[in-house]
JSON list of C-alpha atoms in Angstrom, two decimals:
[
{"chain": "A", "resi": 14, "resn": "UNK", "atom": "CA", "xyz": [-9.13, 16.40, -2.21]},
{"chain": "A", "resi": 15, "resn": "UNK", "atom": "CA", "xyz": [-8.90, 12.72, -1.58]},
{"chain": "A", "resi": 16, "resn": "UNK", "atom": "CA", "xyz": [-7.88, 11.72, 1.92]},
{"chain": "A", "resi": 17, "resn": "UNK", "atom": "CA", "xyz": [-8.12, 9.01, 4.48]},
{"chain": "A", "resi": 18, "resn": "UNK", "atom": "CA", "xyz": [-8.24, 9.53, 8.21]},
{"chain": "A", "resi": 19, "resn": "UNK", "atom": "CA", "xyz": [-7.46, 6.93, 10.82]},
{"chain": "A", "resi": 20, "resn": "UNK", "atom": "CA", "xyz": [-8.18, 8.71, 14.08]},
{"chain": "A", "resi": 21, "resn": "UNK", "atom": "CA", "xyz": [-6.53, 6.12, 16.30]},
{"chain": "A", "resi": 22, "resn": "UNK", "atom": "CA", "xyz": [-2.77, 6.07, 16.09]},
{"chain": "A", "resi": 23, "resn": "UNK", "atom": "CA", "xyz": [-2.34, 3.31, 18.65]},
{"chain": "A", "resi": 24, "resn": "UNK", "atom": "CA", "xyz": [-4.82, 0.80, 20.10]},
{"chain": "A", "resi": 25, "resn": "UNK", "atom": "CA", "xyz": [-4.22, -1.77, 22.80]},
{"chain": "A", "resi": 26, "resn": "UNK", "atom": "CA", "xyz": [-6.56, -4.68, 23.38]},
{"chain": "A", "resi": 27, "resn": "UNK", "atom": "CA", "xyz": [-6.48, -7.90, 25.37]},
{"chain": "A", "resi": 28, "resn": "UNK", "atom": "CA", "xyz": [-6.36, -11.19, 23.48]},
{"chain": "A", "resi": 29, "resn": "UNK", "atom": "CA", "xyz": [-9.85, -12.42, 22.94]},
{"chain": "A", "resi": 30, "resn": "UNK", "atom": "CA", "xyz": [-11.43, -8.97, 23.05]},
{"chain": "A", "resi": 31, "resn": "UNK", "atom": "CA", "xyz": [-13.27, -7.46, 20.13]},
{"chain": "A", "resi": 32, "resn": "UNK", "atom": "CA", "xyz": [-11.66, -4.88, 17.89]},
{"chain": "A", "resi": 33, "resn": "UNK", "atom": "CA", "xyz": [-12.81, -1.95, 15.82]},
{"chain": "A", "resi": 34, "resn": "UNK", "atom": "CA", "xyz": [-10.37, 0.23, 13.84]},
{"chain": "A", "resi": 35, "resn": "UNK", "atom": "CA", "xyz": [-11.85, 3.43, 12.46]},
{"chain": "A", "resi": 36, "resn": "UNK", "atom": "CA", "xyz": [-11.40, 4.81, 8.99]},
{"chain": "A", "resi": 37, "resn": "UNK", "atom": "CA", "xyz": [-13.00, 7.88, 7.42]},
{"chain": "A", "resi": 38, "resn": "UNK", "atom": "CA", "xyz": [-12.45, 8.89, 3.81]},
{"chain": "A", "resi": 39, "resn": "UNK", "atom": "CA", "xyz": [-12.97, 11.92, 1.64]},
{"chain": "A", "resi": 40, "resn": "UNK", "atom": "CA", "xyz": [-13.49, 11.19, -2.00]},
{"chain": "A", "resi": 41, "resn": "UNK", "atom": "CA", "xyz": [-15.33, 12.90, -4.77]},
{"chain": "A", "resi": 42, "resn": "UNK", "atom": "CA", "xyz": [-16.68, 9.77, -6.46]},
{"chain": "A", "resi": 43, "resn": "UNK", "atom": "CA", "xyz": [-17.61, 6.33, -5.35]},
{"chain": "A", "resi": 44, "resn": "UNK", "atom": "CA", "xyz": [-14.50, 5.09, -3.62]},
{"chain": "A", "resi": 45, "resn": "UNK", "atom": "CA", "xyz": [-12.87, 1.72, -3.68]},
{"chain": "A", "resi": 46, "resn": "UNK", "atom": "CA", "xyz": [-11.81, 0.99, -0.13]},
{"chain": "A", "resi": 47, "resn": "UNK", "atom": "CA", "xyz": [-9.16, -1.28, 1.27]},
{"chain": "A", "resi": 48, "resn": "UNK", "atom": "CA", "xyz": [-7.68, -2.44, 4.52]},
{"chain": "A", "resi": 49, "resn": "UNK", "atom": "CA", "xyz": [-4.03, -3.59, 4.59]},
{"chain": "A", "resi": 50, "resn": "UNK", "atom": "CA", "xyz": [-2.01, -5.08, 7.42]},
{"chain": "A", "resi": 51, "resn": "UNK", "atom": "CA", "xyz": [1.74, -4.70, 7.81]},
{"chain": "A", "resi": 52, "resn": "UNK", "atom": "CA", "xyz": [3.94, -6.50, 10.32]},
{"chain": "A", "resi": 53, "resn": "UNK", "atom": "CA", "xyz": [7.20, -4.73, 11.31]},
{"chain": "A", "resi": 54, "resn": "UNK", "atom": "CA", "xyz": [9.61, -4.51, 8.35]},
{"chain": "A", "resi": 55, "resn": "UNK", "atom": "CA", "xyz": [7.25, -6.48, 6.16]},
{"chain": "A", "resi": 56, "resn": "UNK", "atom": "CA", "xyz": [5.12, -5.83, 3.11]},
{"chain": "A", "resi": 57, "resn": "UNK", "atom": "CA", "xyz": [1.49, -4.96, 2.84]},
{"chain": "A", "resi": 58, "resn": "UNK", "atom": "CA", "xyz": [-1.08, -7.71, 2.95]},
{"chain": "A", "resi": 59, "resn": "UNK", "atom": "CA", "xyz": [-4.59, -7.09, 1.77]},
{"chain": "A", "resi": 60, "resn": "UNK", "atom": "CA", "xyz": [-7.20, -7.94, 4.42]},
{"chain": "A", "resi": 61, "resn": "UNK", "atom": "CA", "xyz": [-10.30, -6.99, 2.49]},
{"chain": "A", "resi": 62, "resn": "UNK", "atom": "CA", "xyz": [-11.68, -4.62, -0.09]},
{"chain": "A", "resi": 63, "resn": "UNK", "atom": "CA", "xyz": [-14.95, -2.91, -1.00]},
{"chain": "A", "resi": 64, "resn": "UNK", "atom": "CA", "xyz": [-15.88, -2.06, -4.54]},
{"chain": "A", "resi": 65, "resn": "UNK", "atom": "CA", "xyz": [-19.68, -2.23, -4.59]},
{"chain": "A", "resi": 66, "resn": "UNK", "atom": "CA", "xyz": [-22.64, -4.33, -3.47]},
{"chain": "A", "resi": 67, "resn": "UNK", "atom": "CA", "xyz": [-23.00, -5.64, 0.06]},
{"chain": "A", "resi": 68, "resn": "UNK", "atom": "CA", "xyz": [-21.71, -3.02, 2.45]},
{"chain": "A", "resi": 69, "resn": "UNK", "atom": "CA", "xyz": [-20.47, -5.60, 4.93]},
{"chain": "A", "resi": 70, "resn": "UNK", "atom": "CA", "xyz": [-17.31, -7.13, 3.56]},
{"chain": "A", "resi": 71, "resn": "UNK", "atom": "CA", "xyz": [-15.64, -10.30, 4.87]},
{"chain": "A", "resi": 72, "resn": "UNK", "atom": "CA", "xyz": [-11.86, -10.65, 4.67]},
{"chain": "A", "resi": 73, "resn": "UNK", "atom": "CA", "xyz": [-9.07, -12.90, 5.67]},
{"chain": "A", "resi": 74, "resn": "UNK", "atom": "CA", "xyz": [-8.05, -13.80, 9.24]},
{"chain": "A", "resi": 75, "resn": "UNK", "atom": "CA", "xyz": [-11.60, -13.28, 10.51]},
{"chain": "A", "resi": 76, "resn": "UNK", "atom": "CA", "xyz": [-11.71, -9.55, 9.75]},
{"chain": "A", "resi": 77, "resn": "UNK", "atom": "CA", "xyz": [-14.74, -7.72, 8.36]},
{"chain": "A", "resi": 78, "resn": "UNK", "atom": "CA", "xyz": [-15.45, -4.13, 7.51]},
{"chain": "A", "resi": 79, "resn": "UNK", "atom": "CA", "xyz": [-18.63, -2.13, 6.94]},
{"chain": "A", "resi": 80, "resn": "UNK", "atom": "CA", "xyz": [-18.95, 0.62, 4.37]},
{"chain": "A", "resi": 81, "resn": "UNK", "atom": "CA", "xyz": [-21.22, 3.46, 5.49]},
{"chain": "A", "resi": 82, "resn": "UNK", "atom": "CA", "xyz": [-21.62, 6.02, 2.82]},
{"chain": "A", "resi": 83, "resn": "UNK", "atom": "CA", "xyz": [-23.62, 8.43, 5.06]},
{"chain": "A", "resi": 84, "resn": "UNK", "atom": "CA", "xyz": [-20.70, 8.53, 7.53]},
{"chain": "A", "resi": 85, "resn": "UNK", "atom": "CA", "xyz": [-17.90, 8.21, 4.90]},
{"chain": "A", "resi": 86, "resn": "UNK", "atom": "CA", "xyz": [-16.54, 5.41, 7.00]},
{"chain": "A", "resi": 87, "resn": "UNK", "atom": "CA", "xyz": [-15.11, 1.98, 6.45]},
{"chain": "A", "resi": 88, "resn": "UNK", "atom": "CA", "xyz": [-14.35, 0.57, 9.89]},
{"chain": "A", "resi": 89, "resn": "UNK", "atom": "CA", "xyz": [-12.49, -2.69, 10.38]},
{"chain": "A", "resi": 90, "resn": "UNK", "atom": "CA", "xyz": [-13.78, -5.19, 12.96]},
{"chain": "A", "resi": 91, "resn": "UNK", "atom": "CA", "xyz": [-12.82, -8.51, 14.44]},
{"chain": "A", "resi": 92, "resn": "UNK", "atom": "CA", "xyz": [-14.90, -10.24, 17.13]},
{"chain": "A", "resi": 93, "resn": "UNK", "atom": "CA", "xyz": [-11.97, -11.87, 18.92]},
{"chain": "A", "resi": 94, "resn": "UNK", "atom": "CA", "xyz": [-8.40, -10.69, 18.59]},
{"chain": "A", "resi": 95, "resn": "UNK", "atom": "CA", "xyz": [-5.42, -13.06, 18.59]},
{"chain": "A", "resi": 96, "resn": "UNK", "atom": "CA", "xyz": [-1.92, -12.16, 19.67]},
{"chain": "A", "resi": 97, "resn": "UNK", "atom": "CA", "xyz": [-0.75, -12.63, 16.09]},
{"chain": "A", "resi": 98, "resn": "UNK", "atom": "CA", "xyz": [-2.99, -9.75, 14.97]},
{"chain": "A", "resi": 99, "resn": "UNK", "atom": "CA", "xyz": [-0.56, -7.26, 16.48]},
{"chain": "A", "resi": 100, "resn": "UNK", "atom": "CA", "xyz": [0.58, -5.17, 13.54]},
{"chain": "A", "resi": 101, "resn": "UNK", "atom": "CA", "xyz": [0.08, -1.84, 11.74]},
{"chain": "A", "resi": 102, "resn": "UNK", "atom": "CA", "xyz": [-3.23, -1.47, 9.94]},
{"chain": "A", "resi": 103, "resn": "UNK", "atom": "CA", "xyz": [-3.71, 0.82, 6.99]},
{"chain": "A", "resi": 104, "resn": "UNK", "atom": "CA", "xyz": [-6.94, 1.96, 5.44]},
{"chain": "A", "resi": 105, "resn": "UNK", "atom": "CA", "xyz": [-6.70, 3.06, 1.82]},
{"chain": "A", "resi": 106, "resn": "UNK", "atom": "CA", "xyz": [-8.92, 4.57, -0.81]},
{"chain": "A", "resi": 107, "resn": "UNK", "atom": "CA", "xyz": [-8.51, 4.14, -4.57]},
{"chain": "A", "resi": 108, "resn": "UNK", "atom": "CA", "xyz": [-10.17, 5.55, -7.62]},
{"chain": "A", "resi": 109, "resn": "UNK", "atom": "CA", "xyz": [-13.07, 4.23, -9.53]},
{"chain": "A", "resi": 110, "resn": "UNK", "atom": "CA", "xyz": [-10.72, 3.07, -12.26]},
{"chain": "A", "resi": 111, "resn": "UNK", "atom": "CA", "xyz": [-8.34, 0.31, -11.35]},
{"chain": "A", "resi": 112, "resn": "UNK", "atom": "CA", "xyz": [-5.22, 2.11, -12.41]},
{"chain": "A", "resi": 113, "resn": "UNK", "atom": "CA", "xyz": [-5.69, 4.85, -9.86]},
{"chain": "A", "resi": 114, "resn": "UNK", "atom": "CA", "xyz": [-3.21, 5.22, -7.04]},
{"chain": "A", "resi": 115, "resn": "UNK", "atom": "CA", "xyz": [-3.98, 4.27, -3.48]},
{"chain": "A", "resi": 116, "resn": "UNK", "atom": "CA", "xyz": [-4.13, 6.90, -0.82]},
{"chain": "A", "resi": 117, "resn": "UNK", "atom": "CA", "xyz": [-3.32, 5.53, 2.62]},
{"chain": "A", "resi": 118, "resn": "UNK", "atom": "CA", "xyz": [-4.31, 6.66, 6.06]},
{"chain": "A", "resi": 119, "resn": "UNK", "atom": "CA", "xyz": [-1.59, 7.19, 8.60]},
{"chain": "A", "resi": 120, "resn": "UNK", "atom": "CA", "xyz": [-2.17, 3.77, 10.08]},
{"chain": "A", "resi": 121, "resn": "UNK", "atom": "CA", "xyz": [-3.22, 2.37, 13.41]},
{"chain": "A", "resi": 122, "resn": "UNK", "atom": "CA", "xyz": [-0.76, 0.30, 15.45]},
{"chain": "A", "resi": 123, "resn": "UNK", "atom": "CA", "xyz": [-2.47, -2.57, 17.25]},
{"chain": "A", "resi": 124, "resn": "UNK", "atom": "CA", "xyz": [-0.94, -4.01, 20.36]},
{"chain": "A", "resi": 125, "resn": "UNK", "atom": "CA", "xyz": [-2.39, -7.20, 21.83]},
{"chain": "A", "resi": 126, "resn": "UNK", "atom": "CA", "xyz": [-1.83, -8.21, 25.44]},
{"chain": "A", "resi": 127, "resn": "UNK", "atom": "CA", "xyz": [-2.23, -11.80, 26.61]},
{"chain": "B", "resi": 12, "resn": "UNK", "atom": "CA", "xyz": [0.59, -18.20, -7.22]},
{"chain": "B", "resi": 13, "resn": "UNK", "atom": "CA", "xyz": [3.21, -15.84, -8.58]},
{"chain": "B", "resi": 14, "resn": "UNK", "atom": "CA", "xyz": [3.72, -12.61, -6.64]},
{"chain": "B", "resi": 15, "resn": "UNK", "atom": "CA", "xyz": [5.36, -9.28, -7.25]},
{"chain": "B", "resi": 16, "resn": "UNK", "atom": "CA", "xyz": [9.14, -9.60, -7.06]},
{"chain": "B", "resi": 17, "resn": "UNK", "atom": "CA", "xyz": [11.36, -6.76, -5.96]},
{"chain": "B", "resi": 18, "resn": "UNK", "atom": "CA", "xyz": [15.12, -6.62, -5.98]},
{"chain": "B", "resi": 19, "resn": "UNK", "atom": "CA", "xyz": [17.20, -6.06, -4.12]},
{"chain": "B", "resi": 20, "resn": "UNK", "atom": "CA", "xyz": [15.47, -6.56, -0.80]},
{"chain": "B", "resi": 21, "resn": "UNK", "atom": "CA", "xyz": [17.97, -4.43, 1.05]},
{"chain": "B", "resi": 22, "resn": "UNK", "atom": "CA", "xyz": [20.27, -1.75, -0.25]},
{"chain": "B", "resi": 23, "resn": "UNK", "atom": "CA", "xyz": [22.75, 0.45, 1.52]},
{"chain": "B", "resi": 24, "resn": "UNK", "atom": "CA", "xyz": [24.15, 3.56, -0.20]},
{"chain": "B", "resi": 25, "resn": "UNK", "atom": "CA", "xyz": [26.12, 6.63, 0.65]},
{"chain": "B", "resi": 26, "resn": "UNK", "atom": "CA", "xyz": [24.85, 10.20, 0.24]},
{"chain": "B", "resi": 27, "resn": "UNK", "atom": "CA", "xyz": [25.04, 11.44, -3.35]},
{"chain": "B", "resi": 28, "resn": "UNK", "atom": "CA", "xyz": [25.20, 7.91, -4.74]},
{"chain": "B", "resi": 29, "resn": "UNK", "atom": "CA", "xyz": [22.69, 6.44, -7.13]},
{"chain": "B", "resi": 30, "resn": "UNK", "atom": "CA", "xyz": [20.38, 3.44, -6.62]},
{"chain": "B", "resi": 31, "resn": "UNK", "atom": "CA", "xyz": [18.25, 1.33, -8.95]},
{"chain": "B", "resi": 32, "resn": "UNK", "atom": "CA", "xyz": [15.31, -0.63, -7.67]},
{"chain": "B", "resi": 33, "resn": "UNK", "atom": "CA", "xyz": [13.66, -3.31, -9.77]},
{"chain": "B", "resi": 34, "resn": "UNK", "atom": "CA", "xyz": [10.14, -4.61, -9.80]},
{"chain": "B", "resi": 35, "resn": "UNK", "atom": "CA", "xyz": [8.76, -7.63, -11.62]},
{"chain": "B", "resi": 36, "resn": "UNK", "atom": "CA", "xyz": [4.96, -7.57, -11.67]},
{"chain": "B", "resi": 37, "resn": "UNK", "atom": "CA", "xyz": [2.68, -10.55, -11.57]},
{"chain": "B", "resi": 38, "resn": "UNK", "atom": "CA", "xyz": [2.48, -12.14, -15.02]},
{"chain": "B", "resi": 39, "resn": "UNK", "atom": "CA", "xyz": [-0.15, -10.54, -17.26]},
{"chain": "B", "resi": 40, "resn": "UNK", "atom": "CA", "xyz": [-0.50, -7.51, -15.04]},
{"chain": "B", "resi": 41, "resn": "UNK", "atom": "CA", "xyz": [-0.25, -4.36, -17.08]},
{"chain": "B", "resi": 42, "resn": "UNK", "atom": "CA", "xyz": [0.07, -1.65, -14.43]},
{"chain": "B", "resi": 43, "resn": "UNK", "atom": "CA", "xyz": [2.90, -1.03, -11.99]},
{"chain": "B", "resi": 44, "resn": "UNK", "atom": "CA", "xyz": [2.90, 1.38, -9.07]},
{"chain": "B", "resi": 45, "resn": "UNK", "atom": "CA", "xyz": [5.75, 2.63, -6.85]},
{"chain": "B", "resi": 46, "resn": "UNK", "atom": "CA", "xyz": [5.22, 3.74, -3.27]},
{"chain": "B", "resi": 47, "resn": "UNK", "atom": "CA", "xyz": [7.64, 5.10, -0.65]},
{"chain": "B", "resi": 48, "resn": "UNK", "atom": "CA", "xyz": [7.17, 4.43, 3.02]},
{"chain": "B", "resi": 49, "resn": "UNK", "atom": "CA", "xyz": [9.40, 6.39, 5.39]},
{"chain": "B", "resi": 50, "resn": "UNK", "atom": "CA", "xyz": [10.02, 5.23, 8.96]},
{"chain": "B", "resi": 51, "resn": "UNK", "atom": "CA", "xyz": [6.76, 5.27, 10.90]},
{"chain": "B", "resi": 52, "resn": "UNK", "atom": "CA", "xyz": [4.91, 6.74, 7.92]},
{"chain": "B", "resi": 53, "resn": "UNK", "atom": "CA", "xyz": [2.17, 5.56, 5.59]},
{"chain": "B", "resi": 54, "resn": "UNK", "atom": "CA", "xyz": [3.02, 4.54, 2.03]},
{"chain": "B", "resi": 55, "resn": "UNK", "atom": "CA", "xyz": [3.10, 7.52, -0.35]},
{"chain": "B", "resi": 56, "resn": "UNK", "atom": "CA", "xyz": [2.43, 7.06, -4.05]},
{"chain": "B", "resi": 57, "resn": "UNK", "atom": "CA", "xyz": [5.35, 8.01, -6.31]},
{"chain": "B", "resi": 58, "resn": "UNK", "atom": "CA", "xyz": [4.52, 6.99, -9.87]},
{"chain": "B", "resi": 59, "resn": "UNK", "atom": "CA", "xyz": [2.66, 4.46, -11.95]},
{"chain": "B", "resi": 60, "resn": "UNK", "atom": "CA", "xyz": [2.87, 2.97, -15.43]},
{"chain": "B", "resi": 61, "resn": "UNK", "atom": "CA", "xyz": [0.28, 1.38, -17.65]},
{"chain": "B", "resi": 62, "resn": "UNK", "atom": "CA", "xyz": [1.41, -0.55, -20.72]},
{"chain": "B", "resi": 63, "resn": "UNK", "atom": "CA", "xyz": [4.87, 1.02, -20.42]},
{"chain": "B", "resi": 64, "resn": "UNK", "atom": "CA", "xyz": [3.54, 4.56, -20.37]},
{"chain": "B", "resi": 65, "resn": "UNK", "atom": "CA", "xyz": [3.52, 6.78, -17.27]},
{"chain": "B", "resi": 66, "resn": "UNK", "atom": "CA", "xyz": [-0.08, 6.89, -16.09]},
{"chain": "B", "resi": 67, "resn": "UNK", "atom": "CA", "xyz": [0.10, 8.94, -12.91]},
{"chain": "B", "resi": 68, "resn": "UNK", "atom": "CA", "xyz": [2.63, 10.82, -10.88]},
{"chain": "B", "resi": 69, "resn": "UNK", "atom": "CA", "xyz": [2.71, 11.62, -7.24]},
{"chain": "B", "resi": 70, "resn": "UNK", "atom": "CA", "xyz": [5.23, 13.25, -4.93]},
{"chain": "B", "resi": 71, "resn": "UNK", "atom": "CA", "xyz": [8.29, 11.85, -6.73]},
{"chain": "B", "resi": 72, "resn": "UNK", "atom": "CA", "xyz": [11.43, 13.99, -6.45]},
{"chain": "B", "resi": 73, "resn": "UNK", "atom": "CA", "xyz": [13.05, 15.21, -9.65]},
{"chain": "B", "resi": 74, "resn": "UNK", "atom": "CA", "xyz": [16.12, 13.18, -8.67]},
{"chain": "B", "resi": 75, "resn": "UNK", "atom": "CA", "xyz": [14.03, 10.06, -9.17]},
{"chain": "B", "resi": 76, "resn": "UNK", "atom": "CA", "xyz": [13.02, 8.55, -12.47]},
{"chain": "B", "resi": 77, "resn": "UNK", "atom": "CA", "xyz": [11.27, 5.38, -13.41]},
{"chain": "B", "resi": 78, "resn": "UNK", "atom": "CA", "xyz": [10.20, 3.43, -16.45]},
{"chain": "B", "resi": 79, "resn": "UNK", "atom": "CA", "xyz": [8.42, 0.28, -17.42]},
{"chain": "B", "resi": 80, "resn": "UNK", "atom": "CA", "xyz": [10.11, -1.98, -19.96]},
{"chain": "B", "resi": 81, "resn": "UNK", "atom": "CA", "xyz": [8.76, -4.13, -22.78]},
{"chain": "B", "resi": 82, "resn": "UNK", "atom": "CA", "xyz": [8.62, -7.18, -20.49]},
{"chain": "B", "resi": 83, "resn": "UNK", "atom": "CA", "xyz": [6.56, -5.09, -18.00]},
{"chain": "B", "resi": 84, "resn": "UNK", "atom": "CA", "xyz": [9.16, -4.99, -15.30]},
{"chain": "B", "resi": 85, "resn": "UNK", "atom": "CA", "xyz": [9.87, -1.55, -13.90]},
{"chain": "B", "resi": 86, "resn": "UNK", "atom": "CA", "xyz": [12.87, 0.19, -12.51]},
{"chain": "B", "resi": 87, "resn": "UNK", "atom": "CA", "xyz": [13.09, 3.14, -10.11]},
{"chain": "B", "resi": 88, "resn": "UNK", "atom": "CA", "xyz": [16.28, 5.12, -10.50]},
{"chain": "B", "resi": 89, "resn": "UNK", "atom": "CA", "xyz": [17.31, 7.38, -7.68]},
{"chain": "B", "resi": 90, "resn": "UNK", "atom": "CA", "xyz": [20.21, 9.78, -7.99]},
{"chain": "B", "resi": 91, "resn": "UNK", "atom": "CA", "xyz": [21.98, 12.17, -5.65]},
{"chain": "B", "resi": 92, "resn": "UNK", "atom": "CA", "xyz": [20.70, 10.18, -2.70]},
{"chain": "B", "resi": 93, "resn": "UNK", "atom": "CA", "xyz": [19.89, 12.01, 0.46]},
{"chain": "B", "resi": 94, "resn": "UNK", "atom": "CA", "xyz": [19.52, 10.79, 4.03]},
{"chain": "B", "resi": 95, "resn": "UNK", "atom": "CA", "xyz": [15.81, 11.41, 3.77]},
{"chain": "B", "resi": 96, "resn": "UNK", "atom": "CA", "xyz": [15.50, 8.92, 0.96]},
{"chain": "B", "resi": 97, "resn": "UNK", "atom": "CA", "xyz": [15.96, 6.11, 3.47]},
{"chain": "B", "resi": 98, "resn": "UNK", "atom": "CA", "xyz": [12.70, 4.23, 3.28]},
{"chain": "B", "resi": 99, "resn": "UNK", "atom": "CA", "xyz": [10.89, 1.10, 2.31]},
{"chain": "B", "resi": 100, "resn": "UNK", "atom": "CA", "xyz": [10.02, 1.20, -1.38]},
{"chain": "B", "resi": 101, "resn": "UNK", "atom": "CA", "xyz": [7.08, -0.87, -2.54]},
{"chain": "B", "resi": 102, "resn": "UNK", "atom": "CA", "xyz": [6.08, -1.89, -5.99]},
{"chain": "B", "resi": 103, "resn": "UNK", "atom": "CA", "xyz": [2.57, -3.06, -6.70]},
{"chain": "B", "resi": 104, "resn": "UNK", "atom": "CA", "xyz": [0.95, -4.43, -9.83]},
{"chain": "B", "resi": 105, "resn": "UNK", "atom": "CA", "xyz": [-2.57, -4.70, -11.09]},
{"chain": "B", "resi": 106, "resn": "UNK", "atom": "CA", "xyz": [-4.49, -5.67, -14.19]},
{"chain": "B", "resi": 107, "resn": "UNK", "atom": "CA", "xyz": [-7.14, -3.46, -15.84]},
{"chain": "B", "resi": 108, "resn": "UNK", "atom": "CA", "xyz": [-8.77, -6.57, -17.22]},
{"chain": "B", "resi": 109, "resn": "UNK", "atom": "CA", "xyz": [-9.38, -8.42, -13.95]},
{"chain": "B", "resi": 110, "resn": "UNK", "atom": "CA", "xyz": [-9.78, -6.54, -10.73]},
{"chain": "B", "resi": 111, "resn": "UNK", "atom": "CA", "xyz": [-9.14, -3.21, -8.94]},
{"chain": "B", "resi": 112, "resn": "UNK", "atom": "CA", "xyz": [-6.72, -4.78, -6.56]},
{"chain": "B", "resi": 113, "resn": "UNK", "atom": "CA", "xyz": [-3.10, -3.79, -6.34]},
{"chain": "B", "resi": 114, "resn": "UNK", "atom": "CA", "xyz": [-0.79, -6.61, -5.31]},
{"chain": "B", "resi": 115, "resn": "UNK", "atom": "CA", "xyz": [2.23, -5.47, -3.34]},
{"chain": "B", "resi": 116, "resn": "UNK", "atom": "CA", "xyz": [5.71, -6.76, -3.40]},
{"chain": "B", "resi": 117, "resn": "UNK", "atom": "CA", "xyz": [7.77, -7.32, -0.24]},
{"chain": "B", "resi": 118, "resn": "UNK", "atom": "CA", "xyz": [9.57, -3.99, -0.67]},
{"chain": "B", "resi": 119, "resn": "UNK", "atom": "CA", "xyz": [13.14, -2.81, -0.95]},
{"chain": "B", "resi": 120, "resn": "UNK", "atom": "CA", "xyz": [14.57, -1.27, 2.19]},
{"chain": "B", "resi": 121, "resn": "UNK", "atom": "CA", "xyz": [16.96, 1.50, 1.16]},
{"chain": "B", "resi": 122, "resn": "UNK", "atom": "CA", "xyz": [19.35, 2.93, 3.75]},
{"chain": "B", "resi": 123, "resn": "UNK", "atom": "CA", "xyz": [21.32, 6.02, 2.89]},
{"chain": "B", "resi": 124, "resn": "UNK", "atom": "CA", "xyz": [24.34, 6.71, 5.08]}
]
């Protein structure tokens, strides 16, 4: 069955520190992988996506993610966190055909201290 | 650039009432998805439509129904509302011809009292 696991429910970092949010997936075929960010009461904003090709993907707001097939992982990273990055982060997996639904992980809440 | 439009943005209903949520996809997008996000939960897929036909179905209660119209907008109809239906309902759209990316609307927050 398709699933996404985000092991960290809540992460707290200091502003300026580096960040890595973990995501592991289970999918029968080659997955399409996504990271979304959601501020409280707001919609979902796409940070980055991986379909194929280079396994290191650059996104918006200085985020990047690396697809590791051997580890079934798609971890999100940022070298220096800003206070405005505080939000909920969702990893999602979709099918190989673009009409397939997205399956989301349970999310990681990021808190940033000054 | 045009985005996905959802209306209303907020909706308050009583138990056992009905609610209709509307979604207007990005122009020339042919696929619409509906997701439900309960408080503190991740978004859960409800149903999707491609070219006005249902293409996939998730954990959508029988009390809910949806359709996509000739102008590609979609409506989610919810009857006999329960307290547990209180959630943020997202619509997303995509195009089979361009990319595999779903573009999300701002959501409709439904509160059932």
